[in-house]
Structures are given as structure tokens and as C-alpha cells.
XYZ file of C-alpha atoms in Angstrom:
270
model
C 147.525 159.132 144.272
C 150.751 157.221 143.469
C 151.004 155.881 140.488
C 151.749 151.530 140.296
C 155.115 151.145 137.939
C 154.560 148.407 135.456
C 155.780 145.062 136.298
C 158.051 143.373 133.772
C 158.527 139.645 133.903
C 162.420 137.887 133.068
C 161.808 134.815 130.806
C 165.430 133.190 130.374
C 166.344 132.537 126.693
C 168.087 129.190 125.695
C 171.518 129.809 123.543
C 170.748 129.406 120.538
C 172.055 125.626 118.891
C 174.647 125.004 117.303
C 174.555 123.191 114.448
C 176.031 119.808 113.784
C 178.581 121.343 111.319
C 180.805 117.809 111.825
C 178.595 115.830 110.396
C 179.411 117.047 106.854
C 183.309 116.426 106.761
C 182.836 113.130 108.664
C 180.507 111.799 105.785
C 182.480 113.036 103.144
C 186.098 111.379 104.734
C 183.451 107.865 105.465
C 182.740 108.128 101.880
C 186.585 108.718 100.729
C 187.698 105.819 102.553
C 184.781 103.482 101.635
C 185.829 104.300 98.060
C 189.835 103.706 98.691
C 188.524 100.349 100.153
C 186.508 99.435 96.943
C 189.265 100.594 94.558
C 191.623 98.553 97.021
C 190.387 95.516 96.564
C 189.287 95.864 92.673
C 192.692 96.532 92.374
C 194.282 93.483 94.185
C 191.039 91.500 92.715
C 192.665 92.563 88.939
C 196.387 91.915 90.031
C 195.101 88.560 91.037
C 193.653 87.358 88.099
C 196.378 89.026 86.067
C 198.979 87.367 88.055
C 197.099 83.725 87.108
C 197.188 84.427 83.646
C 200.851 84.965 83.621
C 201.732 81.868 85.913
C 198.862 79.183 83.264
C 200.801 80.833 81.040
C 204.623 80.078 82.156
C 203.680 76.740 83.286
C 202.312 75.904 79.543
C 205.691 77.318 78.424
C 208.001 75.510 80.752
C 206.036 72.258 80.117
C 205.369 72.299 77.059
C 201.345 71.930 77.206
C 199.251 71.660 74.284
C 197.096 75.101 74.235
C 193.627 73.133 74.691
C 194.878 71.385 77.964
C 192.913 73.282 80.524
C 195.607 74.665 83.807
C 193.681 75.868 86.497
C 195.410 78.295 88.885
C 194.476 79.771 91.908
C 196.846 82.396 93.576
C 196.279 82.575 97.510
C 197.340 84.100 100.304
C 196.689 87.818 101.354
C 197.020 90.585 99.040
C 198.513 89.981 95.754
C 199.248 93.786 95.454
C 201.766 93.275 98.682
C 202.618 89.894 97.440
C 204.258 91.674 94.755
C 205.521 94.605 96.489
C 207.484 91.369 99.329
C 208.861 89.940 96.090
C 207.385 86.947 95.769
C 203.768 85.147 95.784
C 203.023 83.389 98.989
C 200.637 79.870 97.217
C 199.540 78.756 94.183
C 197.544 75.801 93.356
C 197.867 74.381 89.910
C 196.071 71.411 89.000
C 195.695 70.002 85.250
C 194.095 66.693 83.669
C 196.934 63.897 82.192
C 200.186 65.538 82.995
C 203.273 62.932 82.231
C 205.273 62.924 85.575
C 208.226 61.474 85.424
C 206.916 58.249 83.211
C 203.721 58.222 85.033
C 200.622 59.990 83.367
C 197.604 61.183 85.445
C 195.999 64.013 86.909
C 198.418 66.519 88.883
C 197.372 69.289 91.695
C 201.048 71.164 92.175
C 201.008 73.425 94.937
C 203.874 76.160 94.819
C 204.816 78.257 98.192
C 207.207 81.216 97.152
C 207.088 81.697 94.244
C 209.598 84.950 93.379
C 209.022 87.391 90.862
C 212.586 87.328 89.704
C 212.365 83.924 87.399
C 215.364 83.475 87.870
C 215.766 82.316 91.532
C 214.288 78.785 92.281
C 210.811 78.831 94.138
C 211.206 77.651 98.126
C 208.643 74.691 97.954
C 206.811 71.909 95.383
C 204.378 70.051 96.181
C 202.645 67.601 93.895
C 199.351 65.716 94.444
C 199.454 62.495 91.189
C 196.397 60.790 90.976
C 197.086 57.648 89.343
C 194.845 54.662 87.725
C 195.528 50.880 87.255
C 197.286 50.779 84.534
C 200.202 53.784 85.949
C 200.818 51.705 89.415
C 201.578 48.358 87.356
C 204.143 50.551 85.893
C 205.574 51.507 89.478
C 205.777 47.852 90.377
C 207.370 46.825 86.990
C 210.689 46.454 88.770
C 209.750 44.808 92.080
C 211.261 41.531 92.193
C 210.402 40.350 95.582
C 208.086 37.652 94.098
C 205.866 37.544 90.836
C 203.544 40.118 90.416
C 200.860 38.210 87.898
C 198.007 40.798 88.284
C 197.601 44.676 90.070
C 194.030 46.126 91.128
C 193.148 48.902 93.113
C 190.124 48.302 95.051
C 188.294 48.192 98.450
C 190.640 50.864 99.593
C 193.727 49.001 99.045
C 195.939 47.700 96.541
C 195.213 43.684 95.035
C 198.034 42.289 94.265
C 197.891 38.482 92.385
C 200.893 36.405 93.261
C 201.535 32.784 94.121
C 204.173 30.899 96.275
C 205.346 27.435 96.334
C 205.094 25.129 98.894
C 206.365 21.389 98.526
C 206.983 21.857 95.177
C 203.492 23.020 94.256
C 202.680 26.707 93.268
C 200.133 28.425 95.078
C 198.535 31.522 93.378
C 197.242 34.011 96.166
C 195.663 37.113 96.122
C 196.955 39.616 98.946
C 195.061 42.788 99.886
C 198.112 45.603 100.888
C 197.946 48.794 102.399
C 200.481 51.290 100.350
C 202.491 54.177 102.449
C 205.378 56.230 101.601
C 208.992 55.352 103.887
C 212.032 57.353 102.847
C 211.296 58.185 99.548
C 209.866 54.442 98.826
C 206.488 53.039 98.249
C 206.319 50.195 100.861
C 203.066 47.481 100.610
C 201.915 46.159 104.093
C 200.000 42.961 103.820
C 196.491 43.268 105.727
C 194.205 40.073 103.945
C 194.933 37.164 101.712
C 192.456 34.986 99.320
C 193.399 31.615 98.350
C 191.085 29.514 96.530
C 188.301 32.244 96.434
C 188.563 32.109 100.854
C 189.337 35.045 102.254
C 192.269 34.346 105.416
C 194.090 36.895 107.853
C 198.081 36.807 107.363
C 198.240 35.082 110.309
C 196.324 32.427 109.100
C 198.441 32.387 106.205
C 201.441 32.015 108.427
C 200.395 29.152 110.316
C 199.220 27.196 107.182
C 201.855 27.395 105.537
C 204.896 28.610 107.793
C 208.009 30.188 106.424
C 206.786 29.950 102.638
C 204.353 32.293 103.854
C 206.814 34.992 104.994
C 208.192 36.400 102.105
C 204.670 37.436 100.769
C 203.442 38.435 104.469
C 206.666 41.022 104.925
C 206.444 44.503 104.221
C 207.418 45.337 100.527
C 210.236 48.334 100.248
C 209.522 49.200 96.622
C 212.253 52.155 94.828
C 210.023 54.263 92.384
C 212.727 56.640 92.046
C 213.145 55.567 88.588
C 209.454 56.600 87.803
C 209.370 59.917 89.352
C 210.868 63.197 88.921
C 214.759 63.708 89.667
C 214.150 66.167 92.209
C 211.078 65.127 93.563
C 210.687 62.478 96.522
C 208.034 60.547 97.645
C 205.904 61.504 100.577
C 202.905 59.530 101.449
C 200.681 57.485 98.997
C 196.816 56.530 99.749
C 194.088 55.082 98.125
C 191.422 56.873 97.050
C 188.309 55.090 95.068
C 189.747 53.346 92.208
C 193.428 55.255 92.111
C 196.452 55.744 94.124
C 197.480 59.228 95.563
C 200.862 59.418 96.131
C 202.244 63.380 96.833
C 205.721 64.335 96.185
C 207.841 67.489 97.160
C 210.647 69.233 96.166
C 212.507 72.006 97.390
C 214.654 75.070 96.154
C 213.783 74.320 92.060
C 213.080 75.814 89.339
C 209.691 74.984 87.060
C 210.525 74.016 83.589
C 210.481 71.089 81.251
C 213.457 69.099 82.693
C 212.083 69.214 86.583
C 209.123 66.871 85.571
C 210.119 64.841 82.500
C 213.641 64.160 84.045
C 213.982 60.803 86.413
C 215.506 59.933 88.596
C 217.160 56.366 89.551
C 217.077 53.268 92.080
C 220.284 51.725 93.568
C 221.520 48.685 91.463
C 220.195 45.444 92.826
């Protein structure tokens, strides 16, 4: 008898796996650079606020400021770290309650656009936002002599001005409604409305009641506030805004101290 030989069956094996060994160093270098990106920006977060301090800080100095009169600052733009590292700051927005400008008072939002860290070259660009009442845009139209000026309000969205004019002898007081703008540095005042004996008229009512006596008041005043701004600053549009006037003035290549604000400048002799 011949004896059967066993029969052997082949089962394939699967390689063994291999393990994620990546996994580890990726997580660690994801964790590195999440904490370069948190000390990153605590970093430029600290030079940030350390860089307002120092510029509420100079502007008290250079403008004289009482201690209690609150400065707000804000320093913009992208990071202050490479701010610094470039040289100079890219914007800052100042604003502070009752600053005397020129021989206006009010409330001021200066906006500063490089700014360099060397103090003693003059920052590129000034601009400055004056918010002023009543009482600070009678003082701009002090001077104007166009015709008299018996009253100012600011209402409505526009400027009231009180005048009169004389026709035949007999003096007419008016009360004219004007629109103010900015034109080459001066405040100009463009009749829209007119009330004469508590009526309301248009201008061209006015004009064809009362023909060329009319025209002087129904022109376009061209007002010089040189006088009662800053030297280097000049006008560049004026609005109304509630109860006050906005007018914004720029400046460029200067340097922030006392003298830039509290020094005027001057009209042409009339």
C-alpha cells in the first residue's frame, strides 16, 4: 500500500504595517509654528500699544496738553513690528476734546501718515478733522466784509446767516440759508434760501423782487480764514454736521510741535 503524503495548504501573509511614524514630527512642527504665530502677534500686539503710549505722550509734550486732557491714539496699518523695522509708522489717528487750533477751539481728529522714527525728519502727511460750534465760526467770519453779518447759526444742515440790504433807501434785514465748501484754501458760502419777514423765498425770488440790490447777498462769498488757522495748514473741504461745522485741513512735510498749531497764518491785505 502507498502511503498518501500530507497536503499542506499556502495562506499568503500581508506585510506587516508600517506605522504612521510622520505623524509625530508633523504635530510637533504644527505646534511650533502655531506658537511662533501666537508669540508673533503678542509681540506686535505689545509694540503696538507701546508705540501709542510714546506718540499720547510726544503729542502732550509738543503741545503742551494739560495731563488730564484725554489723547486717544490708534496706530494702524500692518505690523507695527515691521513698521518699525521700514523706519517709520504707516497711520495714526489722534483725536482729543478742545484743542486751540490756530485761534479756533474745538474738538480735533489728526490723522498722521508716515510718521518716522527718527524725530527729527518731518512726517509726509497731516490731516486734521476741527469740529467747530457757533460761537468758533462767528470768529471765522469776524473779518468778512462783504456785507453786515448781524447774527451766525448753524442749523438745518447749513449755515444762517442774519444780514440786511437796502433798497430805496430802506434797510432790509434778511436771513439767508448758505451752503459752506472749501475753494483754494478759502471757506466760500453759496446762497441756497432766504427769509424775509418770517417768509421763506428761493434766491431767485429774491432776485426778481428786488433786482441788483439782491446780488451782492445772492453771490458766492470767498471768505480768507487763513488768519484763523494754522500757518502750515490749508483748508480742504468744510460741511455741516448737526449743530457744528467740519472743516479738515492738511499739511504736508512738518514737523508736530507747539508752533505748527498755535502759529497762524495770514490773509492778503484788503
Amino acid at each position: 500500500m502507498t502511503e498518501s503524503l500530507p497536503q499542506f495548504e499556502f495562506v499568503e501573509v500581508p506585510p506587516p504595517r508600517r506605522g504612521r511614524r510622520w505623524i509625530a514630527p508633523v504635530s510637533v512642527l504644527a505646534g511650533i509654528l502655531v506658537l511662533l504665530v501666537t508669540a508673533f502677534f503678542v509681540a506686535d500686539g505689545m509694540a503696538r500699544g507701546y508705540a501709542a503710549g510714546l506718540i499720547r505722550d510726544k503729542v502732550r509734550s509738543s503741545l503742551s496738553l494739560p495731563e488730564k486732557t484725554p489723547i486717544d491714539v490708534t496706530v494702524g496699518g500692518t505690523s507695527v513690528l515691521f513698521q518699525l523695522l521700514s523706519g517709520s509708522l504707516e497711520d495714526v489717528r489722534l483725536s482729543v476734546k478742545g484743542l486751540s487750533v490756530g485761534a479756533l477751539n474745538g474738538d480735533v481728529t489728526l490723522t498722521a501718515r508716515g510718521i518716522p522714527i527718527d524725530q527729527s525728519r518731518p512726517i509726509d502727511s497731516l490731516r486734521l478733522q476741527f469740529s467747530a460750534d457757533q460761537a468758533e465760526l462767528t470768529k471765522m467770519l469776524s473779518g468778512f466784509s462783504g456785507f453786515p453779518v448781524r447774527s451766525v447759526a448753524i442749523d438745518g444742515g447749513s449755515v444762517q446767516l442774519g444780514t440786511s440790504f437796502t433798497v430805496l433807501g430802506v434797510d432790509i434785514p434778511v436771513g439767508l440759508s448758505l451752503k459752506p465748501a472749501a475753494a483754494g484754501g478759502d471757506l466760500t458760502l453759496t446762497p441756497t434760501g432766504a427769509m424775509i419777514g418770517g417768509n421763506t423765498v428761493t434766491p431767485a425770488t429774491l432776485r426778481s423782487t428786488f433786482g441788483p440790490a439782491a446780488d451782492l447777498l445772492l453771490a458766492t462769498q470767498r471768505i480768507c480764514v487763513a488768519s484763523q488757522l494754522p500757518q502750515r495748514f490749508v483748508l480742504h473741504s468744510v460741511r455741516v454736521a448737526g449743530k457744528r461745522v467740519v472743516l479738515v485741513v492738511t499739511a504736508t512735510s512738518v514737523s508736530l510741535n507747539h508752533d505748527l498749531l498755535t502759529t497762524k497764518g495770514s490773509c492778503p491785505a484788503t
